[in-house]
XYZ file of C-alpha atoms in Angstrom:
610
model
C -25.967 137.606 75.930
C -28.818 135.755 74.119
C -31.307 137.688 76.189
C -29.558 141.064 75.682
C -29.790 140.759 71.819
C -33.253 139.742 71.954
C -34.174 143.018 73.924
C -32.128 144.791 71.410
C -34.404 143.242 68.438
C -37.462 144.169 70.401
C -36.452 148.043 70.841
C -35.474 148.016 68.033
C -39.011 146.363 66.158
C -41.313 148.768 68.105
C -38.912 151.968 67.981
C -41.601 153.801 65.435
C -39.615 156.543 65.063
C -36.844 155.295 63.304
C -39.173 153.606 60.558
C -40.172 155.905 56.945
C -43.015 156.899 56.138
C -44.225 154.137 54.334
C -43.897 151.601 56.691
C -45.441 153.775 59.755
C -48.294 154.022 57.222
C -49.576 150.606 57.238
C -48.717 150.036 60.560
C -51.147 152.928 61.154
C -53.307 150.678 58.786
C -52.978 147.606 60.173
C -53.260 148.863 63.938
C -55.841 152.121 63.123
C -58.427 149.951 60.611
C -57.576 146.024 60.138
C -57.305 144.964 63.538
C -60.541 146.999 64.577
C -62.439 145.826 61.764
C -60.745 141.976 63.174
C -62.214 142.889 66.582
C -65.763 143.772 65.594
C -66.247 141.018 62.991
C -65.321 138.655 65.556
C -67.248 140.040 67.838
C -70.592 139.988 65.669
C -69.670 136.865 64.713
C -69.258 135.635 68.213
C -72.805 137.471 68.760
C -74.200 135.972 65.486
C -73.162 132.371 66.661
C -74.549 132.700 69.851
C -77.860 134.000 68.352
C -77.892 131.005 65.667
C -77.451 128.852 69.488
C -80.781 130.404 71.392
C -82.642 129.997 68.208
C -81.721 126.628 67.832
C -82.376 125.827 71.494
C -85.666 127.673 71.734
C -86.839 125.947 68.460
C -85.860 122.419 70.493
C -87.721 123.633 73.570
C -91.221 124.459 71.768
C -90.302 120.936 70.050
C -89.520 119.273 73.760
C -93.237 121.073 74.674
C -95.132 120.216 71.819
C -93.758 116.031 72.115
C -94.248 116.496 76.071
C -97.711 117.980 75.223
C -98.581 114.723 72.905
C -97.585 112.339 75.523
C -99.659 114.057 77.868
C -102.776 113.854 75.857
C -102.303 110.394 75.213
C -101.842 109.495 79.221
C -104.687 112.088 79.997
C -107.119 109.493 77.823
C -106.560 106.131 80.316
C -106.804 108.517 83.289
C -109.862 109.888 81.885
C -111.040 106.373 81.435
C -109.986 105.045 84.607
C -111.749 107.977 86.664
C -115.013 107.510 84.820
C -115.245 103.634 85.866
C -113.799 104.717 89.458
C -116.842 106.680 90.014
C -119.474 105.154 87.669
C -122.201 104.383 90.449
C -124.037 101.390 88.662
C -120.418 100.163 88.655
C -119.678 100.372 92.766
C -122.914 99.118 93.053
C -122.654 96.095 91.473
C -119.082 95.226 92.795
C -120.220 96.459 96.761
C -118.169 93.274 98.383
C -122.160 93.234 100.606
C -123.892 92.282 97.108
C -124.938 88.643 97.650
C -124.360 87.201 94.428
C -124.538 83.239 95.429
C -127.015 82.030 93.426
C -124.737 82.092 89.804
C -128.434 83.320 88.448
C -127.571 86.400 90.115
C -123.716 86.619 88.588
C -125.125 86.312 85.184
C -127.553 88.371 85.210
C -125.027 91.427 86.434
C -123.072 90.296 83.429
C -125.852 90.709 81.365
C -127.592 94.008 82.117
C -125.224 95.909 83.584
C -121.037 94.828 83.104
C -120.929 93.524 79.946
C -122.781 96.353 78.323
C -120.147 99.047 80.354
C -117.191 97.090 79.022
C -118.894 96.469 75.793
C -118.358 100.738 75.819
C -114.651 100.454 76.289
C -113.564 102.438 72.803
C -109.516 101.688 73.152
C -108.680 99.448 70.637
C -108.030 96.246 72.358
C -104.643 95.308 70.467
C -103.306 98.275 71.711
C -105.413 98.735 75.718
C -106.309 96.343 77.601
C -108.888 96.866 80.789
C -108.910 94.882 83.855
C -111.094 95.022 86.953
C -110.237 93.732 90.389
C -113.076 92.902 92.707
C -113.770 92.546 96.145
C -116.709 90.504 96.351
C -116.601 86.974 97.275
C -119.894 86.008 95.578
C -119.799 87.249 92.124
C -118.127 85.044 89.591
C -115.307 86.401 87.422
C -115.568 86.969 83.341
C -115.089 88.251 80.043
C -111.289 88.206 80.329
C -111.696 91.857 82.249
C -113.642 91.165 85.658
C -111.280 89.280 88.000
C -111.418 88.421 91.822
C -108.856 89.249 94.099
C -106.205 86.930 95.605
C -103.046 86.086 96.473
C -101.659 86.245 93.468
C -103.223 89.560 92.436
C -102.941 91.385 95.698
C -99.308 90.531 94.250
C -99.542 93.150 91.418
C -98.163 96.175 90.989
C -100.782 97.744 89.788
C -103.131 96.449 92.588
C -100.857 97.261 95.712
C -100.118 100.423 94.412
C -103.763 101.482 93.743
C -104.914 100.331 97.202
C -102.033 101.914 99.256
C -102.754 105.398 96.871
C -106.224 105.864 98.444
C -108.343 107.683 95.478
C -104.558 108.627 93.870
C -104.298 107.455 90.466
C -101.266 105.315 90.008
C -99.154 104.974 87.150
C -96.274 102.750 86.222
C -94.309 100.404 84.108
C -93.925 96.571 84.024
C -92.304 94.513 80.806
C -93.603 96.654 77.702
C -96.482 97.785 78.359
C -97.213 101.505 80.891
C -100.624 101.041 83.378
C -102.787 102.984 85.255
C -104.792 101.587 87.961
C -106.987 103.352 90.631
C -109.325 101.963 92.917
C -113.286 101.840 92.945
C -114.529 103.252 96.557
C -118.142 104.315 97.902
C -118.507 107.255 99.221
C -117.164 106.569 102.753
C -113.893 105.278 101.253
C -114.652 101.381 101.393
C -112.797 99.450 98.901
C -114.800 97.663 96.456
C -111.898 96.756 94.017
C -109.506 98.438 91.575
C -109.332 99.205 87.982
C -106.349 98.858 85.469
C -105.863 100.102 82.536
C -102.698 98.727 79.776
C -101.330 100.089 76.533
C -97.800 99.089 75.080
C -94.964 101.436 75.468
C -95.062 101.538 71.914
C -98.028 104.012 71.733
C -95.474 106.257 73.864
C -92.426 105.503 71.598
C -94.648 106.704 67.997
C -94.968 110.063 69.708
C -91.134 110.889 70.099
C -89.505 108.652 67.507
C -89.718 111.599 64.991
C -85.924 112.525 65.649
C -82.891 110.290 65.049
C -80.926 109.588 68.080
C -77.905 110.977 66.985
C -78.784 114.100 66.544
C -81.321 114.524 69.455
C -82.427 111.789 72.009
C -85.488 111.883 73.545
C -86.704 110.427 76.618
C -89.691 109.682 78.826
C -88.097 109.247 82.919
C -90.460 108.228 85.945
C -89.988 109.852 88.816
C -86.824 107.893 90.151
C -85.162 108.739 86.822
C -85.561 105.646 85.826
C -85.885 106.009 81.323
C -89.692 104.661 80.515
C -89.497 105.350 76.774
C -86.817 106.914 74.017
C -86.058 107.150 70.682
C -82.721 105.708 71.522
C -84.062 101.855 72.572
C -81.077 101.338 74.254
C -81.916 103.649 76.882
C -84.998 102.399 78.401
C -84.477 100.831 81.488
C -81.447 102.909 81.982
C -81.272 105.647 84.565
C -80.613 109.417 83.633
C -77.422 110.606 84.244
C -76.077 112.269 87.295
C -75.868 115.787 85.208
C -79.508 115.880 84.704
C -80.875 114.165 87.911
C -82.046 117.874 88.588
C -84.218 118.144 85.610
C -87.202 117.121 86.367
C -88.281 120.286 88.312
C -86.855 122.499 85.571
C -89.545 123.119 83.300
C -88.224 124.037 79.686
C -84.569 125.051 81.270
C -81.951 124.080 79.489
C -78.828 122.299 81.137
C -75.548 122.162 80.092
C -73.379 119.024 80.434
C -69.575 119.873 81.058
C -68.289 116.155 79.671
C -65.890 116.206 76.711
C -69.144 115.831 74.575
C -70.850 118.705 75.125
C -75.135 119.325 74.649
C -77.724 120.717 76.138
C -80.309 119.221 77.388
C -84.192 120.442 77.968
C -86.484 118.471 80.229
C -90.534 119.150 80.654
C -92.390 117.739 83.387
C -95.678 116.147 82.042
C -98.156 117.914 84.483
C -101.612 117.859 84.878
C -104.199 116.338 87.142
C -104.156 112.849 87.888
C -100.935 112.623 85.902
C -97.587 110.861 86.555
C -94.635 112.584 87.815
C -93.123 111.958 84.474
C -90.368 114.319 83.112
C -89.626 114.241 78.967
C -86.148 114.821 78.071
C -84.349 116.251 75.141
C -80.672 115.886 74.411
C -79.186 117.635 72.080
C -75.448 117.632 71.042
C -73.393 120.874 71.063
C -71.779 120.501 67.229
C -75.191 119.521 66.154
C -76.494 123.544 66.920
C -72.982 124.674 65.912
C -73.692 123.421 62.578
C -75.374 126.518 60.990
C -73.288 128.812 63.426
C -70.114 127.793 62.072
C -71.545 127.680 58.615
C -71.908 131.549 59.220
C -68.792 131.977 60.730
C -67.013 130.207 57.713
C -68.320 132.390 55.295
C -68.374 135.725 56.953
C -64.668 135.100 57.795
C -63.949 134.150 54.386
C -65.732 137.176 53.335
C -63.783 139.558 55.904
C -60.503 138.033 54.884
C -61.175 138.687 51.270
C -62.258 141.765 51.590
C -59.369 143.174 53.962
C -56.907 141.596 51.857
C -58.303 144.341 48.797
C -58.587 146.797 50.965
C -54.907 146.001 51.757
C -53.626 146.240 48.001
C -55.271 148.868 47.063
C -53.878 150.805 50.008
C -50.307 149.928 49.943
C -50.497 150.680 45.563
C -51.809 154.058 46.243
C -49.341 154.205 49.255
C -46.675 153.610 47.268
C -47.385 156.730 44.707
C -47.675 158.797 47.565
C -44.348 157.803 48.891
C -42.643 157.954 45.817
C -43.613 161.441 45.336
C -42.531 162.641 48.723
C -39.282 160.783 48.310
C -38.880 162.346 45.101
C -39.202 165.819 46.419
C -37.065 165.645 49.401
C -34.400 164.090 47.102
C -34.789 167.464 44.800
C -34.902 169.516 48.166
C -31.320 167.835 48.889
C -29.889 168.675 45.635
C -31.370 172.489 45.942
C -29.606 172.668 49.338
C -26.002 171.654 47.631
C -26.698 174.246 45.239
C -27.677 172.657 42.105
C -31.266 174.725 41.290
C -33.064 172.194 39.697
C -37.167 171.701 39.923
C -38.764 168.909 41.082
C -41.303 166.937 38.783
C -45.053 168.119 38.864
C -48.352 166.485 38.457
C -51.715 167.213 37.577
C -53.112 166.799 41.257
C -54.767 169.293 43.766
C -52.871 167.333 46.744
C -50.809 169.290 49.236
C -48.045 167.097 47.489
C -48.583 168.849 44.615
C -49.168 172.502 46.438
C -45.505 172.363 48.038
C -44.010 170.896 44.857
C -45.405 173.932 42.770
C -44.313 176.541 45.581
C -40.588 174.702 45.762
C -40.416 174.923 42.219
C -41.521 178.643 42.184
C -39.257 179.356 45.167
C -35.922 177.585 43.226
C -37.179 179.592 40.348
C -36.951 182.773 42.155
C -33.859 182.061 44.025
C -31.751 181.641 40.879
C -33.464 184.539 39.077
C -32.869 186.764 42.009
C -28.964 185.408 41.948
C -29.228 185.915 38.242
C -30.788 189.753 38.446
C -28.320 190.719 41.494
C -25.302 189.649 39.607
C -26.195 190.650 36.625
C -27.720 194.036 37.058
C -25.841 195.028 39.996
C -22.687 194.898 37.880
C -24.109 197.442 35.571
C -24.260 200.162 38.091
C -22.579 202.967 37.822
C -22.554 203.952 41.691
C -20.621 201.430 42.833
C -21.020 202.595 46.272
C -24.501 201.134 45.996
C -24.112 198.404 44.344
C -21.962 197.006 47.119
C -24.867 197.930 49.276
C -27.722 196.070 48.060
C -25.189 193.309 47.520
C -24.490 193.251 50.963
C -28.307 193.105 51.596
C -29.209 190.954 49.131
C -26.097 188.263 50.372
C -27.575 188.512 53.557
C -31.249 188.250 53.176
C -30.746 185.336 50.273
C -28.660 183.215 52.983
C -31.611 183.872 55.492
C -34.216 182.713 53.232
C -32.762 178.945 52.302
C -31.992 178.867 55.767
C -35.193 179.166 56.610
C -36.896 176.774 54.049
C -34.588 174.098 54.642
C -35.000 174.040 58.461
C -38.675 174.029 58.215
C -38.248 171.072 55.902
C -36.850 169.241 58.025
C -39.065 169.948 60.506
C -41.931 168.408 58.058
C -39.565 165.339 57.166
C -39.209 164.824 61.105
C -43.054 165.177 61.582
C -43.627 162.747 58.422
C -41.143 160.217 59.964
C -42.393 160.441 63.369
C -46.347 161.315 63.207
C -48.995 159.033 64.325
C -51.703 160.920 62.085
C -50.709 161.786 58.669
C -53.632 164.856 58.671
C -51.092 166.601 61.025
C -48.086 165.749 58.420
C -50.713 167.520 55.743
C -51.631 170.759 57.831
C -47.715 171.350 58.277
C -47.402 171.388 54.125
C -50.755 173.406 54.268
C -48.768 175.847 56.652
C -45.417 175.826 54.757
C -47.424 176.335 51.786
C -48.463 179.875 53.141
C -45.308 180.765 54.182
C -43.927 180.109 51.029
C -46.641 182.005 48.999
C -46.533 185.260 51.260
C -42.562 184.695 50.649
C -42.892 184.781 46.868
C -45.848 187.280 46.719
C -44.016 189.843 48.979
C -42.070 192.705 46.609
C -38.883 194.508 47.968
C -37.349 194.340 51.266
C -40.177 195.981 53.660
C -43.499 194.260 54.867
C -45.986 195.623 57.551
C -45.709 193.787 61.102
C -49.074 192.570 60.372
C -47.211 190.353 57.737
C -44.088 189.300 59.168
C -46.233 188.230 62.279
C -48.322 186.044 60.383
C -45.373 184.788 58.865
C -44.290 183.849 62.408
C -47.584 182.097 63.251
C -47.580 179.617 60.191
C -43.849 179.017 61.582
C -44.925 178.516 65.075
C -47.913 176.253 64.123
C -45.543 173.819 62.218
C -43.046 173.358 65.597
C -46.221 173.110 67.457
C -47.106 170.316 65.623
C -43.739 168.718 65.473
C -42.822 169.556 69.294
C -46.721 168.852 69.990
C -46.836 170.375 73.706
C -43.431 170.867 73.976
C -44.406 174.399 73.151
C -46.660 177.206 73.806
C -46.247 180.851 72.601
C -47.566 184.801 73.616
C -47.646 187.290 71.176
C -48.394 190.904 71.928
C -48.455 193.395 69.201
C -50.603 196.259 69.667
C -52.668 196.971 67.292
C -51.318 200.846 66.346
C -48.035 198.945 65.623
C -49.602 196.564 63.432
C -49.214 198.239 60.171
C -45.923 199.458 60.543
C -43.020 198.748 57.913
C -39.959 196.986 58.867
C -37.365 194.615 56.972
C -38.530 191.735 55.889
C -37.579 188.081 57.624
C -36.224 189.586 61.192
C -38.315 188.160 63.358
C -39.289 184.797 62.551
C -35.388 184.038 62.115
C -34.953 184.975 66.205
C -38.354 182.844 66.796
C -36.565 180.244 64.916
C -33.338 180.195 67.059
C -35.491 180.387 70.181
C -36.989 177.415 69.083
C -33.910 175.276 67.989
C -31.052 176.442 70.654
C -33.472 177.434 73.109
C -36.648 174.919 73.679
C -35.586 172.053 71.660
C -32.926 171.568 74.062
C -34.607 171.925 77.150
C -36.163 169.081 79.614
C -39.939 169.300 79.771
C -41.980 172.063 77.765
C -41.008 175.659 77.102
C -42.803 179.075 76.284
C -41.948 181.702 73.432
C -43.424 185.324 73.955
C -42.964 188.236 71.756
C -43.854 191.865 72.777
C -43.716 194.760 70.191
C -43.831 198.507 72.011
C -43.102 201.628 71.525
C -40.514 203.693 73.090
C -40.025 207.515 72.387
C -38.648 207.040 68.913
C -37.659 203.856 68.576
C -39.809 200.479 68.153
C -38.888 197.856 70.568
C -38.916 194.241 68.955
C -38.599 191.477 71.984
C -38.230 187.775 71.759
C -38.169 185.691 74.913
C -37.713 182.190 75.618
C -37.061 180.106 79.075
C -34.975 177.439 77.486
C -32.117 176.453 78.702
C -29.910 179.584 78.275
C -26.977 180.368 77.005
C -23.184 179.885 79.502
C -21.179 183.161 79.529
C -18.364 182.537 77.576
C -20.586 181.009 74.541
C -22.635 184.712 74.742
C -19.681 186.705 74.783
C -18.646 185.008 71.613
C -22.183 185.804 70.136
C -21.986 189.298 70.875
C -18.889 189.739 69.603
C -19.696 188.174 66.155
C -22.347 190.534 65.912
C -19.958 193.224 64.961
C -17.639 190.757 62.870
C -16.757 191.756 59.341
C -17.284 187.897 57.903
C -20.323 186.951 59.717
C -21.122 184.286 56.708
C -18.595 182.151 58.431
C -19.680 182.321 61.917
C -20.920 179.042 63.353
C -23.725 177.745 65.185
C -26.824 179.979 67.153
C -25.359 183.530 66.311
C -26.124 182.712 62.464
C -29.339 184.255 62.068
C -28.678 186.538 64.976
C -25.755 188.222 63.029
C -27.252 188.626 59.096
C -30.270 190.153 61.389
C -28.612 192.763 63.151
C -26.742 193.128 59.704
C -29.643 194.092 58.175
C -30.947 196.281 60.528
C -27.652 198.452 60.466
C -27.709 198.524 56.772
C -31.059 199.624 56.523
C -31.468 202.174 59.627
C -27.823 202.832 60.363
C -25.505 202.147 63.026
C -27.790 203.161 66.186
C -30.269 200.286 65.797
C -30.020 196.209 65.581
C -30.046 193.382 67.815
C -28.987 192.776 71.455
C -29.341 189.611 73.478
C -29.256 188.838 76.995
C -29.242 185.100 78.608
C -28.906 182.928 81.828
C -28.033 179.059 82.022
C -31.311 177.466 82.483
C -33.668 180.835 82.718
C -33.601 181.692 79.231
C -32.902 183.992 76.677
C -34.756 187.771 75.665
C -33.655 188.973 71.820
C -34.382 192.689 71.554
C -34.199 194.413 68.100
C -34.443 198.089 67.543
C -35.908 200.089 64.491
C -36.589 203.587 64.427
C -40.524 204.519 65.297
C -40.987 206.736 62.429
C -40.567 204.148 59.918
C -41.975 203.987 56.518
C -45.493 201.781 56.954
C -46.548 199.215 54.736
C -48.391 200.323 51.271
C -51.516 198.053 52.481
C -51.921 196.707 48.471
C -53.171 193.125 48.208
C -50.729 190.886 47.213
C -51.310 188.889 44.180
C -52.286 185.096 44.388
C -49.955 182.692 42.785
């Protein structure tokens, strides 16, 4: 039961139809211009944010280069150094292991001409470097803190081992706090003469990257076994890098995203270069730290969007709401007018459509109770009386044609207004009704060419095309020697109209309305045909036979129009002409009036503009 009510709410909330005019209005608004304008802004803002992200991340890359670049410069000035004393020849030469250096004469006279003075050229600053050569030679004594003979204990160091099992490689590494290079000193042939190491404090390392605070980017220097060598965070070195960004060392400037519940991206550049260490620099940056400006933007452009819509919004439902009222206000003087109290409906200053079909309803309830007034009046005052009961007759009948007319079109624009997606369609219906209205109250006497009437019929077509949408499609066929031709005024679009309303309306799927116009000896033959759904037997009998009734005002339903046309016809032509019908259930139904062919034709003045 629950469930069946809740479906019930649910038709009910998106059955458009069955909301007014006001409310499908800003649902057009809200579905036709907020919610696209709610799409795109978020979408430019999702675009702006991601912009404000590659910035960000390319500005931390050239930063990553530019720090990766400074650390390289700095290593590239011990390798330097440590190649030039690998291959200094003086140097070899003195340290050749076959130098016989065992008188100490000998020793201290290589100290004196030749290795102090190349040491005494070392330009590092020696609280920050120091230099340290390992020899080979079992004769030549050790000194000045740099020149020391290989053991045990030094065939023990890193930097030693390393050197020797590199061949000509230079080596590079890490031990306590301080980063070396070594290399070794060989002869042409490749003999080993000794090795040469070269110290400097991590700390030169750490100036270089310390520039950033940790917590909004870390930077570190990893060896090639991931193993963190220097950082801005201290905490990390020693540490390895983590499992996410084991892979970064071959990606040179490519950014990798981490998928933990902190988020960042992280850039790594590989410090290349020849004769320098497989070292990889790593930046870290956090997610929210280059969401920061991004969702500054956001903020504000939302903010701004918000505002702006909610205006828009305001202004849109107050100047909704004056259009409303005015509508409202003339389809509650239309309903009056319709009961029979001829009042006018309140006009404004405005060039609107609104304001068109007000001025035309208030000419046309003007009319109407002037032409009541004038019949009555004048029509008493007659002194044939058999005439006077004549154009009563035809004024009774025409008069009850005319509101008929008006006040089902109306309420074909109400439907449209009520049902519409577009309100430009709602307008060209009042544009159309407009005309027919005008041509209505600009037309003098009884008689109009076809020419007129037919264009008559058009604006009245156009308006159930609009409200039926495909529902309906028409033929007309009016030759164009037949054009200017008089006949009564308001007997054709009345038989459209029924074709429309008992005929189409009714019927499953689409429909078609033609109307033909020939000639035939003397007479004019006037047919309207539909393929709705028909009319039974019985029901056309009774139609036919009302045609001929005395008190067709009283006659109910389709045969309406049908009867104060043929009516009218008699009365103006005589008894030989008027209206026949024929029908099937579910073929469709053919109207076919007759007028004489030698009729009176239209005067062909231009009518006056209202």
């Amino acid at each position: 039961m629950r469930w069946g009510k809740v479906r019930m709410n649910l038709r009910s909330l998106f059955h458009f139809k069955s909301y007014n005019l006001r409310a499908k209005l800003i649902l057009l608004y809200l579905f036709a211009i907020m919610l696209p304008l709610l799409l795109i802004a978020q979408v430019l803002l999702k675009v702006s944010e991601n912009q404000i992200i590659r910035q960000t991340t390319e500005l931390t890359k050239e930063s990553s280069r530019q720090s990766a670049n400074n650390v390289q410069d700095l290593l590239k000035q011990y390798a330097d150094l440590a190649t030039h004393y690998s291959f200094d020849r003086q140097l070899q030469e003195y340290l050749n292991p076959a130098m016989d250096y065992s008188d100490y004469i000998d020793s201290i006279e290589a100290y004196q001409y030749y290795l102090k003075p190349i040491t005494y050229n070392f330009t590092l600053d020696a609280a920050t470097a120091k230099l340290s050569i390992y020899f080979l030679n079992d004769t030549l004594l050790p000194g000045l803190g740099i020149y020391r003979k290989v053991d045990d204990v030094v065939e023990l160091f890193h930097p030693y081992r390393r050197a020797v099992e590199a061949g000509r490689e230079v080596v590079w590494g890490k031990e306590a706090d301080e980063i070396y290079v070594s290399r070794t000193i060989r002869n042409a042939s490749g003999d080993l003469y000794g090795v040469i190491e070269l110290k400097f404090p991590e700390d030169r390392l750490y100036a270089l990257i310390r520039e950033s605070d940790p917590k909004e980017k870390t930077i570190a220097l990893a060896d090639v076994n991931g193993s963190i060598i220097s950082s801005n965070d201290r905490q990390l070195i020693g540490k390895k890098v983590p499992d996410e960004f084991a892979s970064a060392g071959g990606a040179s400037g490519k950014p990798i995203v981490g998928e933990s519940p902190g988020q960042f991206k992280t850039i790594a550049v590989p410090i290349d270069g020849k004769n320098m260490p497989a070292w990889t620099l790593i930046t870290q940056v956090p997610i929210d730290s280059l969401l920061t400006e991004a969702r500054y933007v956001r903020n504000v452009g939302l903010i701004v969007l918000g505002s702006t819509l909610l205006v828009s919004f305001l202004l849109f439902t107050l100047l909704l709401g004056r259009i409303t009222s005015r509508v409202r206000q003339l389809v509650s003087t239309m309903g009056k007018v319709k009961q029979g109290l001829f009042i006018r409906a309140p006009e404004r200053d405005s060039g609107d459509e609104i304001s068109q079909l007000t001025r035309s309803f208030n000419l046309m309830v003007a009319g109407l109770e002037r032409s009541i007034e004038d019949n009555y009046v004048t029509g008493l005052s007659l002194k044939d009386a058999e005439l006077k009961k004549r154009e009563a007759e035809l004024y009774a009948l025409q008069s009850q044609i005319n509101p008929h007319f008006l006040f089902n079109t109306l309420e074909s624009i109400r439907m449209k207004l009520i049902a519409s997606d577009d309100p430009r369609e709602a307008s060209d219906m009042v544009l159309n009704l407009s005309k027919i209205l005008r041509k209505s109250l600009n037309w003098h006497g009884n008689i109009v060419s076809v020419r007129e009437e037919i264009e008559l019929v058009r604006c009245y077509l156009d308006i159930q095309k609009y409200r039926f949408r495909n529902k309906i499609s028409d033929e007309l066929d009016i030759p164009e020697e037949l054009a200017e031709m008089s006949i009564p005024k308001l007997i054709i679009q009345p038989i459209v109209e029924n074709a429309i309303k008992h005929g189409i309306e009714n019927k499953k799927g689409s429909g078609s309305i033609a109307l033909r116009i020939r000639r035939q000896g003397d007479r004019v033959r006037i047919a309207v045909e539909d393929d709705g759904v028909g009319i039974d037997e019985q029901r056309l009998s009774s139609i036919r036979a009302s045609l001929t009734m005395k008190d067709a005002i009283r006659v109910e339903g389709r045969s309406i129009g049908l009867r104060n046309v043929h009516e009218r016809i008699v009365l103006q032509y005589g008894k030989d002409y008027g209206l026949s019908i024929e029908s099937a259930v579910n073929l469709g139904t053919t109207v076919v009036l007759e007028i004489p062919a030698d009729a009176e034709r239209a005067s062909g003045k231009e009518e006056p503009h209202v």
